[in-house]
CSV table of C-alpha atoms in Angstrom, one decimal:
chain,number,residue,atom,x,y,z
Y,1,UNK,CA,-13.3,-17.8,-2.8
Y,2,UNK,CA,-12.1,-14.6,-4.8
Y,3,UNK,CA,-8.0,-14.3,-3.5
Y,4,UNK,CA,-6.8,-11.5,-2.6
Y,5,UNK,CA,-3.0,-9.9,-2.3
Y,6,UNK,CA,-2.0,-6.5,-1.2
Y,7,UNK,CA,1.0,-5.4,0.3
Y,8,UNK,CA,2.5,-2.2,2.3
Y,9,UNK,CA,6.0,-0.7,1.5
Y,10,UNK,CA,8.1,-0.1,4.8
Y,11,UNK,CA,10.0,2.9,3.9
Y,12,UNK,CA,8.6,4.9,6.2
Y,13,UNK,CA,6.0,5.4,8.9
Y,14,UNK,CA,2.7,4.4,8.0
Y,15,UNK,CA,-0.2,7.1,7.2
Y,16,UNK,CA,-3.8,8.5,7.7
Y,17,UNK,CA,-3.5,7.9,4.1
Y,18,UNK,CA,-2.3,4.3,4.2
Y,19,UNK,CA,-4.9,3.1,6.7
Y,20,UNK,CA,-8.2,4.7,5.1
Y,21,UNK,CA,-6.5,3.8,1.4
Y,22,UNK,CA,-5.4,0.0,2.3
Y,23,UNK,CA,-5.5,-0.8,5.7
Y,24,UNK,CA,-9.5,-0.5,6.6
Y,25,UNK,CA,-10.7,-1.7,3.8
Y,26,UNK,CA,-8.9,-4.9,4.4
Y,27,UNK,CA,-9.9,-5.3,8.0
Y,28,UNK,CA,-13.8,-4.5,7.5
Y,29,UNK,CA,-14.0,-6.0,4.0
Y,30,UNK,CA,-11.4,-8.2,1.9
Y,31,UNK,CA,-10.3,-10.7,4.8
Y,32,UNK,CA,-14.3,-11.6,5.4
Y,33,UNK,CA,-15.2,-12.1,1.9
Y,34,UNK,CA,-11.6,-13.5,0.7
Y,35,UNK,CA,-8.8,-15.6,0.4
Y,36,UNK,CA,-6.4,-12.8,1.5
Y,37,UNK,CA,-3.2,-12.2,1.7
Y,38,UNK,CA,-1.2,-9.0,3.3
Y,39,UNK,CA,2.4,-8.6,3.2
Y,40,UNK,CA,5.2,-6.5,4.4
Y,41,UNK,CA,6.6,-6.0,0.9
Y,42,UNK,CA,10.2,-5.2,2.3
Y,43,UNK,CA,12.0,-6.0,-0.9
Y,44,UNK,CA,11.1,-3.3,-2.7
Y,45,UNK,CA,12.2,-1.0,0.0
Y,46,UNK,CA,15.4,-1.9,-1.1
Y,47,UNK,CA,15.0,0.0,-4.4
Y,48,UNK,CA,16.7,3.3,-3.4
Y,49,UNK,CA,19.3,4.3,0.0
Y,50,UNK,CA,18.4,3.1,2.9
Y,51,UNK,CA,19.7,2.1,6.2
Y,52,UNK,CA,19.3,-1.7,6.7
Y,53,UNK,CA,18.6,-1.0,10.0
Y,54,UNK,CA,15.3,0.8,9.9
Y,55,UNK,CA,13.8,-1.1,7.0
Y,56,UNK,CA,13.9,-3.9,9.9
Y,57,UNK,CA,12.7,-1.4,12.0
Y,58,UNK,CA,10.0,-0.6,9.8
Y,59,UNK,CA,8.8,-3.6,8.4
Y,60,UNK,CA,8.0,-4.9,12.0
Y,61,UNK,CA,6.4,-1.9,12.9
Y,62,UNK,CA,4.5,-2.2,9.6
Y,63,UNK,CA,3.5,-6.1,10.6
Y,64,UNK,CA,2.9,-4.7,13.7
Y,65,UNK,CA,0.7,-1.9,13.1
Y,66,UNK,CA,-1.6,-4.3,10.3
Y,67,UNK,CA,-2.6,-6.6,13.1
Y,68,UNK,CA,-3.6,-3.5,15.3
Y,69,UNK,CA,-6.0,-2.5,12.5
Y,70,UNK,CA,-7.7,-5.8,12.8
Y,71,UNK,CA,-6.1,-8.3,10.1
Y,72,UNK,CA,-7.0,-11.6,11.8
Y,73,UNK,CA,-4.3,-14.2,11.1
Y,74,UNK,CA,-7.2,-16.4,11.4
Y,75,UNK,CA,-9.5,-15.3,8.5
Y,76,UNK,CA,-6.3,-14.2,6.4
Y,77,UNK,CA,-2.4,-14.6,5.9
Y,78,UNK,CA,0.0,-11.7,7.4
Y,79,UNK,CA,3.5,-12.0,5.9
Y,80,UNK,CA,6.3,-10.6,5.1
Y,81,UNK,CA,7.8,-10.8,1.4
Y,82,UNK,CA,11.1,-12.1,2.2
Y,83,UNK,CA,10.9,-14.7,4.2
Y,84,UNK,CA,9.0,-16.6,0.8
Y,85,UNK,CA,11.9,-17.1,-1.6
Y,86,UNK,CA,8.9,-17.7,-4.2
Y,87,UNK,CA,8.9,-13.6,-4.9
Y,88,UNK,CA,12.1,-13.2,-6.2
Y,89,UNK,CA,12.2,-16.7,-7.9
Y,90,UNK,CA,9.1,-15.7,-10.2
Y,91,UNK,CA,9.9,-12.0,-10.8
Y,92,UNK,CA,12.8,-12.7,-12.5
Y,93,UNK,CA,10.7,-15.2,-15.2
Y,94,UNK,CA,8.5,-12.1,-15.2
Y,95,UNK,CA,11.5,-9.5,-16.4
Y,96,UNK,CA,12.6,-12.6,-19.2
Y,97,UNK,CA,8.6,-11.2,-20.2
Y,98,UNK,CA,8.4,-7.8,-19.4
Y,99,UNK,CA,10.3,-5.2,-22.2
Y,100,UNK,CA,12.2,-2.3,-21.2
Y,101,UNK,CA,10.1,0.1,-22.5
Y,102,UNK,CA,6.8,-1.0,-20.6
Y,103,UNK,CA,8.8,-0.2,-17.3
Y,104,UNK,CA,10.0,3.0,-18.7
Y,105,UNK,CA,7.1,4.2,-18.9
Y,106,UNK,CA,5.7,3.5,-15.3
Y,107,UNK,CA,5.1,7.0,-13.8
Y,108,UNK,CA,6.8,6.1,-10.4
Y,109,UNK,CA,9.8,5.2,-12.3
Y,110,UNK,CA,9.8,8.6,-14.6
Y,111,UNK,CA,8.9,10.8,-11.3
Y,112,UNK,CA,12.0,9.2,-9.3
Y,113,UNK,CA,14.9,8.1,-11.6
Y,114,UNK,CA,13.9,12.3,-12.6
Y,115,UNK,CA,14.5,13.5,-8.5
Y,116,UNK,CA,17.3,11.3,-7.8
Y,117,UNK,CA,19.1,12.6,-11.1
Y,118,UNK,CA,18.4,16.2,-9.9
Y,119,UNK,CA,19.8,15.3,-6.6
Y,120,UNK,CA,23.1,13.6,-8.5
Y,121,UNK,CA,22.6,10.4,-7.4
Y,122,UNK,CA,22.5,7.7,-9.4
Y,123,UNK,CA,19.1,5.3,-10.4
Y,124,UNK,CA,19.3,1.9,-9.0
Y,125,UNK,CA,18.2,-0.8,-11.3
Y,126,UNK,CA,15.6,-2.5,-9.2
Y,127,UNK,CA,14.0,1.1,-9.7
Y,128,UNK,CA,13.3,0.2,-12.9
Y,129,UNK,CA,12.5,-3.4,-12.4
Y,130,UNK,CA,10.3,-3.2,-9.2
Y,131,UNK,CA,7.3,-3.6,-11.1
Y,132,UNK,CA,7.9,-6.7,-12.6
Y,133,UNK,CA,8.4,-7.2,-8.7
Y,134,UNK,CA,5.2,-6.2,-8.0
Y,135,UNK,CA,3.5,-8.5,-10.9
Y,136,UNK,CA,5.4,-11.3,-9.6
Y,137,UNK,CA,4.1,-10.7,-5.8
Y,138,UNK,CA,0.5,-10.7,-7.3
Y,139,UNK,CA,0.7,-13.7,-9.7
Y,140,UNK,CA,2.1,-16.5,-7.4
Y,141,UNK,CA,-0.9,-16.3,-6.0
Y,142,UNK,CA,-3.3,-16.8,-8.3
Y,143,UNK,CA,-4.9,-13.5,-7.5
Y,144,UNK,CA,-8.0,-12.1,-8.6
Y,145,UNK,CA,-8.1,-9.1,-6.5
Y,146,UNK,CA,-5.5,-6.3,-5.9
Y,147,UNK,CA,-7.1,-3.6,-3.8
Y,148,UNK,CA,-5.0,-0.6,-3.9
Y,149,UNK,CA,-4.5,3.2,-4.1
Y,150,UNK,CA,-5.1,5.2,-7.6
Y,151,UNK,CA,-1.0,5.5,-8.0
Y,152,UNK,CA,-0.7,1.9,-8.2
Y,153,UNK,CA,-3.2,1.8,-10.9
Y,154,UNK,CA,-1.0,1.6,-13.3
Y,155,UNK,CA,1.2,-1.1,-11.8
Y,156,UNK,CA,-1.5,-3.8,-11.4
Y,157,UNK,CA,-2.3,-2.9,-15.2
Y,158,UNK,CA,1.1,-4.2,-16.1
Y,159,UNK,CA,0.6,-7.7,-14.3
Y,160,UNK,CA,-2.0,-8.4,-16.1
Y,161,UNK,CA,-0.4,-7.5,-19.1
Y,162,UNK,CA,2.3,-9.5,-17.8
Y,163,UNK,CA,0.3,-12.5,-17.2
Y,164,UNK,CA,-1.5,-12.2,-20.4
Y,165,UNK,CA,1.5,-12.5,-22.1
Y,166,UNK,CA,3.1,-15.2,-20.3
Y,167,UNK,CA,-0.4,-17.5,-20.8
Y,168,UNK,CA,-0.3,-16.7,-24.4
Y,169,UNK,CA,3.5,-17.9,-25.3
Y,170,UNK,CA,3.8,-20.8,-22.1
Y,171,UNK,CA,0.6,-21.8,-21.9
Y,172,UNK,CA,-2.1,-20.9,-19.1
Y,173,UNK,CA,0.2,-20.7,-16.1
Y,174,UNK,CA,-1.5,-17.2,-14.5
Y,175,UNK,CA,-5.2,-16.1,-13.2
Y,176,UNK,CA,-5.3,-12.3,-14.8
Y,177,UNK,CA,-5.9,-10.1,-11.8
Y,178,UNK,CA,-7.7,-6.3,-11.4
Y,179,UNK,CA,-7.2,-3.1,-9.2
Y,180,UNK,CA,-10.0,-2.6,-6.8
Y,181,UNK,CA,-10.4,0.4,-5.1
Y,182,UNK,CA,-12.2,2.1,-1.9
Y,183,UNK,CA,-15.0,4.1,-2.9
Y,184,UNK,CA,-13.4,7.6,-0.7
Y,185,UNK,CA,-10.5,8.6,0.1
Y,186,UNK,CA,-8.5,6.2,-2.2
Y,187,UNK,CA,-5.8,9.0,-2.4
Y,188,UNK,CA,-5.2,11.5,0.8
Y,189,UNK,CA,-3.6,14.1,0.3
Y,190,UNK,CA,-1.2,15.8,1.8
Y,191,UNK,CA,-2.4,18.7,4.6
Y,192,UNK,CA,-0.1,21.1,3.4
Y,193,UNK,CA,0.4,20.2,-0.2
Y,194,UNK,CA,-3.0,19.0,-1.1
Y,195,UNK,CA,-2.2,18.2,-4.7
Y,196,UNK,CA,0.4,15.5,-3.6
Y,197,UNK,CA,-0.2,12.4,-1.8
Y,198,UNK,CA,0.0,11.9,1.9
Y,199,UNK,CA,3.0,10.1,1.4
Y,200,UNK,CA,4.9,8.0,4.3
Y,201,UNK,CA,8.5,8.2,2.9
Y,202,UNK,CA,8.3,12.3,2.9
Y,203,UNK,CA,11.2,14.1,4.6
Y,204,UNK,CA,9.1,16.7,5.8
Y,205,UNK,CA,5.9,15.3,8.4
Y,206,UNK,CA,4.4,18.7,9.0
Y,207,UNK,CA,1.1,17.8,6.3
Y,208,UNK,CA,1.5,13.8,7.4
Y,209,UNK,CA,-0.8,12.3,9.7
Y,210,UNK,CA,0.9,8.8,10.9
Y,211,UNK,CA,-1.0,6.1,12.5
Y,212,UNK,CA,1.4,6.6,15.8
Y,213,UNK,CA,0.9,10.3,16.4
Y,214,UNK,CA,-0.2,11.0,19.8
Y,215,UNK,CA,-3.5,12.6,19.8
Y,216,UNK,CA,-2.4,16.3,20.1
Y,217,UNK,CA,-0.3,15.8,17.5
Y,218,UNK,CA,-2.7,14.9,15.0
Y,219,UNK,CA,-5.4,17.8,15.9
Y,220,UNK,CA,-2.6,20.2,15.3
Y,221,UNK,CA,-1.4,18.8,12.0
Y,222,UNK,CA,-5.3,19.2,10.9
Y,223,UNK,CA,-5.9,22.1,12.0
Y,224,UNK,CA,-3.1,23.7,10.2
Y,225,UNK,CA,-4.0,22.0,7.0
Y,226,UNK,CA,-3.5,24.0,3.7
Y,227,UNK,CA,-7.2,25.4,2.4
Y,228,UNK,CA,-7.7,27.3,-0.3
Y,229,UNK,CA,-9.0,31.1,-1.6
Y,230,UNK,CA,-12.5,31.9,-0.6
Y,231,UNK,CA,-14.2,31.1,2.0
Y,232,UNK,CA,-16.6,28.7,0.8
Y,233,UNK,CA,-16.9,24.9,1.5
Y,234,UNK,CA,-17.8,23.2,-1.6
Y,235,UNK,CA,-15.9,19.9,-3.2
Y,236,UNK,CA,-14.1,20.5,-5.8
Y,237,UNK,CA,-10.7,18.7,-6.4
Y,238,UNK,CA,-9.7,20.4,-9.2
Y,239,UNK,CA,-10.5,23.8,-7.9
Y,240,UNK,CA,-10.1,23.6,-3.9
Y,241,UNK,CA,-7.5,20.5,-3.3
Y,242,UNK,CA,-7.5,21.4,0.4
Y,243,UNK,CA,-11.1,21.7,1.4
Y,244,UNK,CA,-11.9,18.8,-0.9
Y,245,UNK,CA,-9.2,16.3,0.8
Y,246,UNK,CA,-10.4,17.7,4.3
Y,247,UNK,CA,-13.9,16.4,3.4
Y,248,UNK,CA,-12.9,13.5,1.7
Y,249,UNK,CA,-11.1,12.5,4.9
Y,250,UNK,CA,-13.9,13.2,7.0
Y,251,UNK,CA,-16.4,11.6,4.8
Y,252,UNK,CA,-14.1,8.8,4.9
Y,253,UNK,CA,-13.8,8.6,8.7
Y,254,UNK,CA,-17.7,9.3,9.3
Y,255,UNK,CA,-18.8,6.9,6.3
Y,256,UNK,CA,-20.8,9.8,4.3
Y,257,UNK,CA,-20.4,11.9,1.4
Y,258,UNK,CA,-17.9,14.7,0.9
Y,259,UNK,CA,-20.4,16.6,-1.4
Y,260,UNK,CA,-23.3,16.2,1.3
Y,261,UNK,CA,-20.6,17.4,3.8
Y,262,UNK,CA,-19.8,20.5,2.2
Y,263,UNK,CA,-23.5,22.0,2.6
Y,264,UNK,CA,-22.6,21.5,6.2
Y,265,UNK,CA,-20.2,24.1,7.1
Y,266,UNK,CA,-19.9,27.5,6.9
Y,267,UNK,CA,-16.0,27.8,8.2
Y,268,UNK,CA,-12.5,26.3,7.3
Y,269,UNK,CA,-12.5,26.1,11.2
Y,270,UNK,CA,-15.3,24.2,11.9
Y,271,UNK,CA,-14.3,21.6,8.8
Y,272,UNK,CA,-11.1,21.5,10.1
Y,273,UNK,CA,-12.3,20.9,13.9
Y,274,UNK,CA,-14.7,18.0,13.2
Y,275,UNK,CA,-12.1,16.4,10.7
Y,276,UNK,CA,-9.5,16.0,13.9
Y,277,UNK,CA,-11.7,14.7,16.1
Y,278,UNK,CA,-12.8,12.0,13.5
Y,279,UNK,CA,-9.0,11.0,13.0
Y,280,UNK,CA,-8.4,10.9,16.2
Y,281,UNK,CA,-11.2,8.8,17.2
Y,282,UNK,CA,-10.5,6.4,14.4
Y,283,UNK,CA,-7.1,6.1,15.0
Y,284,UNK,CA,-6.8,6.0,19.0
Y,285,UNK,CA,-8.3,2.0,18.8
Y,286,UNK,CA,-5.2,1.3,16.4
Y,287,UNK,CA,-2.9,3.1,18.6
Y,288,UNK,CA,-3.8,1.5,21.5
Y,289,UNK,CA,-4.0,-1.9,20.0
Y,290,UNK,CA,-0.1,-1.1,18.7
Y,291,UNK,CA,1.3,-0.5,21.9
Y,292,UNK,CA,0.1,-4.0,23.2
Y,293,UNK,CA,1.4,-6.2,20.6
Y,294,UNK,CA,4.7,-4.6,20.4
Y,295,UNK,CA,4.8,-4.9,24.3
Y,296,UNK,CA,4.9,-8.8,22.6
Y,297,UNK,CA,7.0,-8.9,20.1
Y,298,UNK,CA,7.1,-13.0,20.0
Y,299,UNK,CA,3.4,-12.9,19.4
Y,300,UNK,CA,4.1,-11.0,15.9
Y,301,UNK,CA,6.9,-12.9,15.1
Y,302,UNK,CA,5.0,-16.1,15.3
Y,303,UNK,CA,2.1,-14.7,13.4
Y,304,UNK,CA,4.4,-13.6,10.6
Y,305,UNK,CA,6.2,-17.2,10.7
Y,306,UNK,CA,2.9,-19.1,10.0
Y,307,UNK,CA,2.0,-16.9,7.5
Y,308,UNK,CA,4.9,-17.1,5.5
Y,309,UNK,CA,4.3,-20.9,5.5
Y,310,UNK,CA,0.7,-20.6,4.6
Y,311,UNK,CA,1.6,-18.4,1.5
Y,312,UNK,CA,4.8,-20.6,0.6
Y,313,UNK,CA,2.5,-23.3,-0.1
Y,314,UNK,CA,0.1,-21.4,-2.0
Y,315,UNK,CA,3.0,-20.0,-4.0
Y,316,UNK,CA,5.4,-22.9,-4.9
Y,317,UNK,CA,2.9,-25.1,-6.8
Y,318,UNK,CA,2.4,-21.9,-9.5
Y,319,UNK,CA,5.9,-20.9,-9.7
Y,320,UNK,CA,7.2,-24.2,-10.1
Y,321,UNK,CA,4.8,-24.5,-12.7
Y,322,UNK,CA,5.8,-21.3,-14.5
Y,323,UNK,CA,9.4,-22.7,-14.6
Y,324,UNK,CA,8.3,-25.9,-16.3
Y,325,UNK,CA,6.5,-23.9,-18.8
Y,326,UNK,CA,9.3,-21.3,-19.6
Y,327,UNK,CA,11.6,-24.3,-20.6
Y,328,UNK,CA,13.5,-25.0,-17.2
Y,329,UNK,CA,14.5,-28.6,-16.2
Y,330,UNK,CA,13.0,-29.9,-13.0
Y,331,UNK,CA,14.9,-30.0,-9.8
């Protein structure tokens, strides 16, 4: 079977934009028709400030909230990144291949060391490095699928640099992996800043859906959303951001098309109506399905032990290997 490894970042409360980017597409497609894994990827979270505290809190609510979406630990492996040592033990064979200027150039990195200068902070290293990170998460898998958001394009574009470069001076150690993406709604916006992404970390929640928002919550955050000049609905992302994410989210929540959508309203209102009441519907399942597991939190942790087992042993076997063939005596 084609593997598969994605993983979700817990630094902050996950997203409209997370679920119908990532999450869905894992439940209803990748875990039936793959060898998956999904993991809590809570070392990179690590990568600026933070408060030790609520990446904990975070990554379990993050475990928690991908088994109320539907990842069966039965048809796939649920993890979290930490608890296999394999991740860190790889990634730093991966930086001995990786150059500096490859990971200068990663747009994250550029957009971030740029805001925390601003802010007269200082840039962590593993800012810099977290890409090789990344690579390293993918590749100890064998991987042949990464299914992930447009922004991480770029990153999945180094691993198989990365792994491409390793084969050719080691020998053939690495399967060379590719991005996959949803066909909508790869990238949601945010609802009041439509030419940024919906993105969990932001300080400021008023244009962020999150998978926990009670249902009121969500209608008004929609129906607020940002539009644009004019009054009519057509898609166009370049030209109208905000009606164009509105339809893309609806067409994403509905399964149709945000161009056929468009011919079918006449008001910002009405586009912004329907679109709340198809996140709410599609969201009150997971909501629901939330609040019972973390009523039992021993039930998650016992999923997430079992998992990291089950992706230890996938994992060891290549990175052992990739030690061998990098030069490094045997334990």
């Amino acid at each position: 079977m084609t593997r598969i490894f994605s993983g979700i970042k817990p630094t902050g409360h996950l997203t409209l934009g997370n679920y119908l980017g990532a999450l869905r597409r894992w439940v209803d497609v990748d875990q039936h028709q793959a060898d998956a894994l999904f993991s809590v990827v809570d070392l990179h979270a690590l990568t600026v400030e933070h408060d030790p505290a609520r990446v904990r809190r975070l990554s379990r609510q993050a475990a928690t909230l991908m088994l109320a979406a539907g990842l069966d630990p039965e048809l796939c492996t649920v993890f979290v990144q930490s608890h296999v040592d394999e991740h860190a033990r790889l990634s730093y064979l991966l930086e001995c291949t990786a150059t500096d200027g490859e990971l200068r150039r990663m747009i994250q990195y550029k957009e971030k060391a740029a805001q925390a200068q601003a802010a007269g902070q200082s840039v962590r290293l593993s800012l810099l490095t977290y890409p090789v990170l990344m690579a390293a998460d993918i590749l100890a898998y064998g991987t042949d699928e990464v299914p992930v958001g447009d922004d991480q394009t770029q990153h999945v574009e180094l691993t198989r640099d990365l792994a491409v470069r390793f084969n050719q001076r080691y020998g053939h150690t690495f399967t060379v992996p590719k991005a996959t993406h949803p066909p909508v709604a790869a990238r949601v916006m945010d609802l009041q800043d439509p030419t940024s992404k919906m993105g969990k970390s932001h300080e400021a929640g008023a244009g962020i859906v999150y998978l926990l928002d009670e249902a009121d919550v969500v209608r008004r955050k929609i129906m607020r959303a940002v539009t644009d000049s004019g009054r009519e609905i057509e898609y166009d992302r370049a030209a109208r951001p905000g009606v164009a994410n509105l339809l893309e989210v609806l067409a994403a929540c509905e399964g149709g098309d945000p161009i056929e959508l468009a011919g079918s309203y006449e008001s910002y209102g009405a586009l912004k109506k329907d679109t709340a009441e198809a996140v709410v519907e599609l969201l009150r399942p997971v909501r629901e399905r939330h609040a019972a597991l973390a009523a039992d939190p021993g039930h998650v942790d016992d999923v997430l032990r079992k998992g990291a087992e089950r992706a230890r042993v996938m994992a060891r076997p290549r990175v052992d290997a990739a030690y061998r063939a990098m030069g490094l005596l045997p334990a």
